[in-house]
PDB file of C-alpha atoms in Angstrom:
ATOM      1  CA  MET A   4     169.550 121.702 122.171  1.00 49.00           C
ATOM      2  CA  ASN A   5     168.528 121.663 125.816  1.00 51.00           C
ATOM      3  CA  ALA A   6     165.658 119.575 127.150  1.00 52.00           C
ATOM      4  CA  ALA A   7     163.257 122.503 127.424  1.00 50.00           C
ATOM      5  CA  ARG A   8     163.731 123.526 123.783  1.00 50.00           C
ATOM      6  CA  ARG A   9     163.385 119.918 122.624  1.00 49.00           C
ATOM      7  CA  SER A  10     160.083 119.660 124.519  1.00 49.00           C
ATOM      8  CA  LEU A  11     158.727 122.883 122.993  1.00 45.00           C
ATOM      9  CA  LEU A  12     159.731 121.792 119.471  1.00 43.00           C
ATOM     10  CA  ALA A  13     158.127 118.383 119.881  1.00 46.00           C
ATOM     11  CA  ALA A  14     154.917 119.951 121.116  1.00 48.00           C
ATOM     12  CA  ALA A  15     154.835 122.365 118.168  1.00 45.00           C
ATOM     13  CA  LEU A  16     155.478 119.629 115.626  1.00 40.00           C
ATOM     14  CA  GLY A  17     152.919 117.366 117.271  1.00 52.00           C
ATOM     15  CA  GLY A  18     150.309 120.108 117.212  1.00 50.00           C
ATOM     16  CA  ALA A  19     150.965 120.870 113.569  1.00 44.00           C
ATOM     17  CA  ALA A  20     150.728 117.216 112.627  1.00 43.00           C
ATOM     18  CA  ALA A  21     147.510 116.811 114.538  1.00 44.00           C
ATOM     19  CA  ALA A  22     146.037 119.866 112.853  1.00 49.00           C
ATOM     20  CA  THR A  23     146.640 118.385 109.415  1.00 57.00           C
ATOM     21  CA  LEU A  24     145.068 115.008 110.144  1.00 61.00           C
ATOM     22  CA  PRO A  25     141.626 114.605 108.521  1.00 68.00           C
ATOM     23  CA  ALA A  26     138.695 114.225 110.899  1.00 71.00           C
ATOM     24  CA  THR A  27     137.338 110.725 111.241  1.00 71.00           C
ATOM     25  CA  PRO A  28     133.965 110.698 109.473  1.00 72.00           C
ATOM     26  CA  ALA A  29     130.974 109.846 111.627  1.00 76.00           C
ATOM     27  CA  ARG A  30     129.440 106.468 110.834  1.00 80.00           C
ATOM     28  CA  ALA A  31     125.957 106.785 109.381  1.00 91.00           C
ATOM     29  CA  ALA A  32     123.253 105.170 111.490  1.00 93.00           C
ATOM     30  CA  SER A  33     121.774 102.029 109.965  1.00 97.00           C
ATOM     31  CA  TRP A  34     119.037  99.483 110.711  1.00 98.00           C
ATOM     32  CA  GLN A  35     120.380  96.462 112.586  1.00 98.00           C
ATOM     33  CA  LEU A  36     118.281  93.282 112.561  1.00 98.00           C
ATOM     34  CA  ARG A  37     117.336  92.282 116.116  1.00 98.00           C
ATOM     35  CA  TRP A  38     114.462  89.817 115.650  1.00 98.00           C
ATOM     36  CA  SER A  39     113.578  87.480 112.782  1.00 98.00           C
ATOM     37  CA  PRO A  40     111.329  84.668 114.043  1.00 98.00           C
ATOM     38  CA  SER A  41     109.982  81.795 111.988  1.00 97.00           C
ATOM     39  CA  ALA A  42     106.446  80.635 112.656  1.00 98.00           C
ATOM     40  CA  THR A  43     107.478  77.124 111.607  1.00 97.00           C
ATOM     41  CA  ALA A  44     110.520  76.934 113.874  1.00 97.00           C
ATOM     42  CA  ASP A  45     109.543  79.211 116.767  1.00 97.00           C
ATOM     43  CA  GLY A  46     105.750  79.114 116.901  1.00 98.00           C
ATOM     44  CA  LEU A  47     104.409  81.212 119.775  1.00 98.00           C
ATOM     45  CA  ASP A  48     107.847  81.243 121.417  1.00 98.00           C
ATOM     46  CA  ALA A  49     108.547  84.175 119.084  1.00 98.00           C
ATOM     47  CA  PHE A  50     106.614  86.454 121.457  1.00 98.00           C
ATOM     48  CA  GLU A  51     106.995  87.753 124.988  1.00 97.00           C
ATOM     49  CA  THR A  52     103.420  86.978 126.081  1.00 97.00           C
ATOM     50  CA  ILE A  53     100.273  85.395 124.600  1.00 98.00           C
ATOM     51  CA  GLU A  54      96.766  86.693 125.321  1.00 97.00           C
ATOM     52  CA  ASP A  55      94.575  83.850 124.044  1.00 98.00           C
ATOM     53  CA  ASP A  56      91.049  83.994 125.490  1.00 98.00           C
ATOM     54  CA  ARG A  57      92.374  85.135 128.843  1.00 96.00           C
ATOM     55  CA  ALA A  58      88.788  85.269 130.222  1.00 97.00           C
ATOM     56  CA  ASP A  59      88.221  81.598 129.272  1.00 98.00           C
ATOM     57  CA  SER A  60      85.101  82.644 127.369  1.00 98.00           C
ATOM     58  CA  HIS A  61      85.337  80.151 124.501  1.00 98.00           C
ATOM     59  CA  PRO A  62      87.523  77.182 125.503  1.00 97.00           C
ATOM     60  CA  ALA A  63      86.072  74.941 122.806  1.00 98.00           C
ATOM     61  CA  ALA A  64      87.762  77.084 120.143  1.00 97.00           C
ATOM     62  CA  ARG A  65      91.232  77.057 121.692  1.00 96.00           C
ATOM     63  CA  PRO A  66      93.784  77.830 120.605  1.00 98.00           C
ATOM     64  CA  HIS A  67      92.668  81.079 119.012  1.00 98.00           C
ATOM     65  CA  ILE A  68      96.304  81.975 118.217  1.00 98.00           C
ATOM     66  CA  TYR A  69      98.550  79.418 116.562  1.00 98.00           C
ATOM     67  CA  ARG A  70     100.988  78.646 113.768  1.00 98.00           C
ATOM     68  CA  ASP A  71      99.364  78.228 110.355  1.00 98.00           C
ATOM     69  CA  GLY A  72     102.011  77.135 107.860  1.00 96.00           C
ATOM     70  CA  ASP A  73     104.790  79.712 108.121  1.00 97.00           C
ATOM     71  CA  ASN A  74     102.430  82.366 109.498  1.00 98.00           C
ATOM     72  CA  TRP A  75     100.716  83.145 112.781  1.00 98.00           C
ATOM     73  CA  ARG A  76      96.915  82.997 112.789  1.00 98.00           C
ATOM     74  CA  PHE A  77      94.544  84.929 115.060  1.00 98.00           C
ATOM     75  CA  ASN A  78      90.943  83.688 115.185  1.00 98.00           C
ATOM     76  CA  MET A  79      88.096  85.779 116.564  1.00 98.00           C
ATOM     77  CA  HIS A  80      84.513  84.595 117.100  1.00 98.00           C
ATOM     78  CA  THR A  81      81.517  86.727 117.923  1.00 98.00           C
ATOM     79  CA  VAL A  82      81.086  84.851 121.213  1.00 98.00           C
ATOM     80  CA  ASP A  83      84.656  85.564 122.400  1.00 98.00           C
ATOM     81  CA  ARG A  84      84.995  87.935 125.364  1.00 98.00           C
ATOM     82  CA  ASP A  85      87.917  89.601 127.069  1.00 97.00           C
ATOM     83  CA  THR A  86      88.181  90.113 130.844  1.00 96.00           C
ATOM     84  CA  SER A  87      86.433  93.425 130.163  1.00 95.00           C
ATOM     85  CA  THR A  88      83.270  91.945 128.712  1.00 96.00           C
ATOM     86  CA  ASP A  89      82.474  94.872 126.403  1.00 97.00           C
ATOM     87  CA  ARG A  90      85.375  93.895 124.132  1.00 98.00           C
ATOM     88  CA  GLN A  91      87.291  91.023 122.530  1.00 98.00           C
ATOM     89  CA  ARG A  92      91.028  90.344 122.506  1.00 98.00           C
ATOM     90  CA  GLN A  93      93.295  87.747 120.908  1.00 98.00           C
ATOM     91  CA  GLU A  94      96.816  89.230 120.876  1.00 98.00           C
ATOM     92  CA  VAL A  95     100.525  88.536 121.247  1.00 98.00           C
ATOM     93  CA  THR A  96     103.060  90.947 122.684  1.00 98.00           C
ATOM     94  CA  GLY A  97     106.758  91.664 122.393  1.00 98.00           C
ATOM     95  CA  CYS A  98     109.678  90.193 120.490  1.00 98.00           C
ATOM     96  CA  ARG A  99     111.402  87.192 122.070  1.00 98.00           C
ATOM     97  CA  THR A 100     114.877  86.080 121.016  1.00 96.00           C
ATOM     98  CA  PRO A 101     117.046  83.164 122.219  1.00 93.00           C
ATOM     99  CA  SER A 102     118.705  85.565 124.683  1.00 93.00           C
ATOM    100  CA  GLY A 103     115.451  87.093 125.974  1.00 95.00           C
ATOM    101  CA  TYR A 104     112.904  89.631 124.803  1.00 96.00           C
ATOM    102  CA  LEU A 105     113.779  92.956 123.170  1.00 98.00           C
ATOM    103  CA  LYS A 106     113.465  96.088 125.302  1.00 97.00           C
ATOM    104  CA  TRP A 107     112.477  99.227 123.383  1.00 98.00           C
ATOM    105  CA  LEU A 108     113.737 102.097 125.536  1.00 98.00           C
ATOM    106  CA  PRO A 109     113.482 105.909 125.566  1.00 97.00           C
ATOM    107  CA  GLY A 110     115.711 107.562 122.980  1.00 98.00           C
ATOM    108  CA  GLN A 111     115.854 104.471 120.772  1.00 98.00           C
ATOM    109  CA  THR A 112     114.415 104.110 117.263  1.00 98.00           C
ATOM    110  CA  TRP A 113     112.828 100.818 116.218  1.00 98.00           C
ATOM    111  CA  ARG A 114     111.263  99.419 113.075  1.00 98.00           C
ATOM    112  CA  VAL A 115     109.014  96.398 112.564  1.00 98.00           C
ATOM    113  CA  THR A 116     108.140  94.916 109.195  1.00 98.00           C
ATOM    114  CA  TYR A 117     105.697  92.111 108.480  1.00 98.00           C
ATOM    115  CA  SER A 118     103.046  90.888 106.057  1.00 98.00           C
ATOM    116  CA  MET A 119      99.386  90.665 107.039  1.00 98.00           C
ATOM    117  CA  PHE A 120      96.398  88.994 105.416  1.00 98.00           C
ATOM    118  CA  LEU A 121      93.047  90.606 106.219  1.00 98.00           C
ATOM    119  CA  PRO A 122      90.026  88.617 105.000  1.00 98.00           C
ATOM    120  CA  SER A 123      86.842  90.471 104.097  1.00 98.00           C
ATOM    121  CA  THR A 124      85.237  89.079 107.287  1.00 98.00           C
ATOM    122  CA  LEU A 125      87.600  91.280 109.347  1.00 98.00           C
ATOM    123  CA  LYS A 126      85.805  94.554 108.823  1.00 98.00           C
ATOM    124  CA  ALA A 127      86.245  98.095 110.044  1.00 98.00           C
ATOM    125  CA  THR A 128      83.891  99.060 112.856  1.00 98.00           C
ATOM    126  CA  SER A 129      82.260 102.189 114.191  1.00 98.00           C
ATOM    127  CA  THR A 130      84.126 101.742 117.475  1.00 97.00           C
ATOM    128  CA  PHE A 131      87.696 100.491 117.915  1.00 98.00           C
ATOM    129  CA  THR A 132      89.202  97.505 116.129  1.00 98.00           C
ATOM    130  CA  HIS A 133      92.980  97.523 116.661  1.00 98.00           C
ATOM    131  CA  ILE A 134      95.228  95.077 114.803  1.00 98.00           C
ATOM    132  CA  MET A 135      98.567  96.447 116.058  1.00 98.00           C
ATOM    133  CA  GLN A 136      99.418  98.504 119.134  1.00 98.00           C
ATOM    134  CA  MET A 137     102.454 100.011 120.807  1.00 98.00           C
ATOM    135  CA  LYS A 138     102.026  99.883 124.594  1.00 96.00           C
ATOM    136  CA  GLN A 139     103.823 100.140 127.897  1.00 93.00           C
ATOM    137  CA  PRO A 140     103.891  96.695 129.545  1.00 90.00           C
ATOM    138  CA  GLY A 141     101.465  96.235 132.416  1.00 79.00           C
ATOM    139  CA  THR A 142      97.726  95.968 132.912  1.00 74.00           C
ATOM    140  CA  GLY A 143      95.513  98.994 132.516  1.00 71.00           C
ATOM    141  CA  THR A 144      97.949 101.096 130.498  1.00 84.00           C
ATOM    142  CA  SER A 145      96.691 103.084 127.537  1.00 90.00           C
ATOM    143  CA  PRO A 146      97.964 102.432 124.016  1.00 96.00           C
ATOM    144  CA  ILE A 147     100.704 104.683 122.643  1.00 97.00           C
ATOM    145  CA  VAL A 148     100.154 104.054 118.919  1.00 98.00           C
ATOM    146  CA  VAL A 149      97.343 102.053 117.294  1.00 98.00           C
ATOM    147  CA  GLN A 150      96.825 100.640 113.807  1.00 98.00           C
ATOM    148  CA  SER A 151      93.055 100.319 113.490  1.00 98.00           C
ATOM    149  CA  LEU A 152      90.177  99.361 111.206  1.00 98.00           C
ATOM    150  CA  ARG A 153      87.681 102.200 111.517  1.00 98.00           C
ATOM    151  CA  ARG A 154      84.446 103.262 109.829  1.00 98.00           C
ATOM    152  CA  VAL A 155      84.674 106.885 108.672  1.00 98.00           C
ATOM    153  CA  ASP A 156      81.420 108.305 107.278  1.00 97.00           C
ATOM    154  CA  GLY A 157      80.366 104.694 106.749  1.00 96.00           C
ATOM    155  CA  ALA A 158      83.439 103.737 104.699  1.00 98.00           C
ATOM    156  CA  GLN A 159      85.908 101.087 105.836  1.00 98.00           C
ATOM    157  CA  THR A 160      89.411 102.449 106.439  1.00 98.00           C
ATOM    158  CA  ILE A 161      92.693 101.386 107.989  1.00 98.00           C
ATOM    159  CA  GLU A 162      94.512 104.081 109.946  1.00 98.00           C
ATOM    160  CA  LEU A 163      97.415 104.800 112.273  1.00 98.00           C
ATOM    161  CA  LYS A 164      97.020 107.139 115.250  1.00 98.00           C
ATOM    162  CA  VAL A 165      99.090 108.374 118.159  1.00 98.00           C
ATOM    163  CA  PHE A 166      96.554 107.444 120.797  1.00 96.00           C
ATOM    164  CA  GLU A 167      96.742 109.897 123.692  1.00 93.00           C
ATOM    165  CA  SER A 168      96.745 113.026 121.532  1.00 96.00           C
ATOM    166  CA  ASP A 169      94.371 111.433 118.987  1.00 96.00           C
ATOM    167  CA  THR A 170      96.859 112.431 116.272  1.00 98.00           C
ATOM    168  CA  LEU A 171      96.055 110.867 112.922  1.00 98.00           C
ATOM    169  CA  VAL A 172      99.242 109.801 111.130  1.00 98.00           C
ATOM    170  CA  GLY A 173      97.514 108.399 108.053  1.00 98.00           C
ATOM    171  CA  ARG A 174      94.381 106.703 106.754  1.00 98.00           C
ATOM    172  CA  THR A 175      93.524 104.783 103.583  1.00 98.00           C
ATOM    173  CA  PRO A 176      90.592 102.655 102.300  1.00 98.00           C
ATOM    174  CA  LEU A 177      90.520  99.139 103.737  1.00 98.00           C
ATOM    175  CA  GLU A 178      88.468  97.240 101.168  1.00 98.00           C
ATOM    176  CA  PRO A 179      91.194  97.220  98.451  1.00 98.00           C
ATOM    177  CA  LEU A 180      93.402  95.410 101.002  1.00 98.00           C
ATOM    178  CA  HIS A 181      90.896  92.685 101.829  1.00 98.00           C
ATOM    179  CA  ASN A 182      91.673  89.074 100.869  1.00 98.00           C
ATOM    180  CA  LYS A 183      95.284  89.796  99.928  1.00 97.00           C
ATOM    181  CA  TRP A 184      98.669  90.204 101.584  1.00 98.00           C
ATOM    182  CA  THR A 185      99.758  93.677 102.647  1.00 98.00           C
ATOM    183  CA  ASP A 186     103.296  94.574 103.736  1.00 98.00           C
ATOM    184  CA  VAL A 187     103.591  96.778 106.821  1.00 98.00           C
ATOM    185  CA  ASP A 188     106.632  98.925 107.682  1.00 98.00           C
ATOM    186  CA  PHE A 189     106.257 100.737 111.017  1.00 98.00           C
ATOM    187  CA  GLN A 190     108.947 102.919 112.581  1.00 98.00           C
ATOM    188  CA  ILE A 191     108.960 104.625 115.975  1.00 98.00           C
ATOM    189  CA  LYS A 192     111.373 106.941 117.756  1.00 98.00           C
ATOM    190  CA  ILE A 193     110.639 106.560 121.450  1.00 98.00           C
ATOM    191  CA  GLY A 194     110.444 109.940 123.126  1.00 97.00           C
ATOM    192  CA  ASP A 195     108.495 111.818 125.766  1.00 96.00           C
ATOM    193  CA  GLY A 196     106.600 115.039 125.154  1.00 95.00           C
ATOM    194  CA  THR A 197     107.366 116.168 121.616  1.00 96.00           C
ATOM    195  CA  SER A 198     110.560 114.156 121.087  1.00 97.00           C
ATOM    196  CA  GLY A 199     108.931 111.097 119.500  1.00 98.00           C
ATOM    197  CA  SER A 200     108.087 110.300 115.894  1.00 98.00           C
ATOM    198  CA  VAL A 201     106.461 107.558 113.832  1.00 98.00           C
ATOM    199  CA  ARG A 202     106.346 106.492 110.196  1.00 98.00           C
ATOM    200  CA  TRP A 203     103.793 104.100 108.654  1.00 98.00           C
ATOM    201  CA  ILE A 204     104.075 102.448 105.250  1.00 98.00           C
ATOM    202  CA  LEU A 205     101.689  99.968 103.638  1.00 98.00           C
ATOM    203  CA  LYS A 206     102.474  98.192 100.359  1.00 98.00           C
ATOM    204  CA  SER A 207     100.280  95.854  98.343  1.00 97.00           C
ATOM    205  CA  GLY A 208     101.188  94.047  95.141  1.00 94.00           C
ATOM    206  CA  GLY A 209     104.539  95.824  95.075  1.00 91.00           C
ATOM    207  CA  SER A 210     102.937  99.287  95.109  1.00 97.00           C
ATOM    208  CA  THR A 211     102.962 101.754  97.993  1.00 98.00           C
ATOM    209  CA  VAL A 212      99.444 102.276  99.340  1.00 98.00           C
ATOM    210  CA  ILE A 213     100.368 104.873 101.968  1.00 98.00           C
ATOM    211  CA  ASP A 214     103.566 106.367 103.397  1.00 98.00           C
ATOM    212  CA  LYS A 215     102.963 108.856 106.218  1.00 98.00           C
ATOM    213  CA  ALA A 216     105.067 110.161 109.089  1.00 98.00           C
ATOM    214  CA  LYS A 217     104.518 112.357 112.111  1.00 98.00           C
ATOM    215  CA  SER A 218     107.152 113.984 114.317  1.00 98.00           C
ATOM    216  CA  GLY A 219     106.879 116.013 117.505  1.00 98.00           C
ATOM    217  CA  VAL A 220     104.622 113.446 119.177  1.00 98.00           C
ATOM    218  CA  ASP A 221     104.664 111.658 122.540  1.00 97.00           C
ATOM    219  CA  THR A 222     105.591 107.982 122.099  1.00 98.00           C
ATOM    220  CA  LEU A 223     106.438 107.106 125.710  1.00 96.00           C
ATOM    221  CA  LEU A 224     104.324 106.565 128.797  1.00 94.00           C
ATOM    222  CA  ALA A 225     106.992 105.135 131.115  1.00 90.00           C
ATOM    223  CA  ASP A 226     109.549 102.345 131.348  1.00 92.00           C
ATOM    224  CA  ARG A 227     109.579 100.919 127.794  1.00 95.00           C
ATOM    225  CA  VAL A 228     107.493 100.342 124.670  1.00 97.00           C
ATOM    226  CA  ARG A 229     106.296  96.912 123.558  1.00 97.00           C
ATOM    227  CA  PRO A 230     104.545  96.008 120.267  1.00 98.00           C
ATOM    228  CA  LYS A 231     101.315  93.986 120.147  1.00 98.00           C
ATOM    229  CA  TRP A 232      99.658  92.206 117.240  1.00 98.00           C
ATOM    230  CA  GLY A 233      96.287  90.520 116.918  1.00 98.00           C
ATOM    231  CA  ILE A 234      92.603  91.437 116.972  1.00 98.00           C
ATOM    232  CA  TYR A 235      91.352  93.700 119.754  1.00 98.00           C
ATOM    233  CA  ARG A 236      87.893  95.127 119.166  1.00 98.00           C
ATOM    234  CA  SER A 237      84.931  96.703 120.915  1.00 98.00           C
ATOM    235  CA  LEU A 238      81.521  95.039 120.977  1.00 98.00           C
ATOM    236  CA  GLY A 239      79.890  98.461 120.732  1.00 98.00           C
ATOM    237  CA  ASP A 240      79.977  98.510 116.920  1.00 98.00           C
ATOM    238  CA  SER A 241      76.821  99.964 115.374  1.00 97.00           C
ATOM    239  CA  SER A 242      77.552  99.075 111.736  1.00 97.00           C
ATOM    240  CA  GLY A 243      76.802  95.334 111.898  1.00 97.00           C
ATOM    241  CA  SER A 244      80.410  94.517 111.032  1.00 98.00           C
ATOM    242  CA  LEU A 245      81.256  92.030 113.784  1.00 98.00           C
ATOM    243  CA  GLN A 246      81.676  88.538 112.311  1.00 98.00           C
ATOM    244  CA  ASN A 247      83.686  85.427 112.947  1.00 98.00           C
ATOM    245  CA  CYS A 248      87.013  86.322 111.362  1.00 98.00           C
ATOM    246  CA  HIS A 249      90.756  85.824 111.438  1.00 98.00           C
ATOM    247  CA  MET A 250      94.034  87.510 110.562  1.00 98.00           C
ATOM    248  CA  LEU A 251      97.336  86.067 109.347  1.00 98.00           C
ATOM    249  CA  ILE A 252     100.761  87.603 110.003  1.00 98.00           C
ATOM    250  CA  GLY A 253     104.098  86.459 108.602  1.00 98.00           C
ATOM    251  CA  LYS A 254     107.663  87.546 107.725  1.00 98.00           C
ATOM    252  CA  MET A 255     108.058  89.407 111.011  1.00 98.00           C
ATOM    253  CA  ARG A 256     111.247  91.392 111.549  1.00 98.00           C
ATOM    254  CA  ALA A 257     112.415  94.009 114.074  1.00 98.00           C
ATOM    255  CA  TYR A 258     115.318  96.407 113.518  1.00 98.00           C
ATOM    256  CA  GLN A 259     117.031  98.980 115.704  1.00 98.00           C
ATOM    257  CA  LEU A 260     118.605 102.156 114.317  1.00 98.00           C
ATOM    258  CA  VAL A 261     122.170 102.292 115.611  1.00 97.00           C
TER     259      VAL A 261
END
């Protein structure tokens, strides 16, 4: 058999063998743990930045944000003021790891889970009271997603909204969640225009309180997305709900879908 015929035969056999090989199955995407801080071990080093009375309005009460057992505690007093004096803010931002902070980028899907304790003194208001936000880093940027305590027809509720489009993802009564621990599961696909999505799950006492999702929404302003936790509220409330209060957060985890 000459060299040319041997080459043709080898190519034919190789092609036939390749055609009979089974395709390699695609690996299913799964949640990969990226952040699992301990309040006891890490304290406020768990976060990228701390916004504790940044206007120096109530130095006698510092710190307003600190470790409380194996949880993080956020205190708010009626005399506290933010740099914009029509509102109050005690918040932490981002997810810091030993190798640096996590960057949530366009096209990625992230999930944060944690437990929160909302005392009855932390009430819903007629204006904004946010207890979790997704934002672009930098001053003066609008929220992307907000988890808020809001009065609706006089009733106290907790809700999740995509901020810019004022898209309500879900809403449920707040008072049954007062003075007990609630588990939060928040998921976000970071996308511009209509390529983003979110899912919001609350559980209390082992039972699901709400599980709502919204796709086709804008979840990106520019650069990256960064989570925030704490108490951020307007002083324009007309319901008489502003009191000295606090919030506890624990068991914080962040996962990336890869």
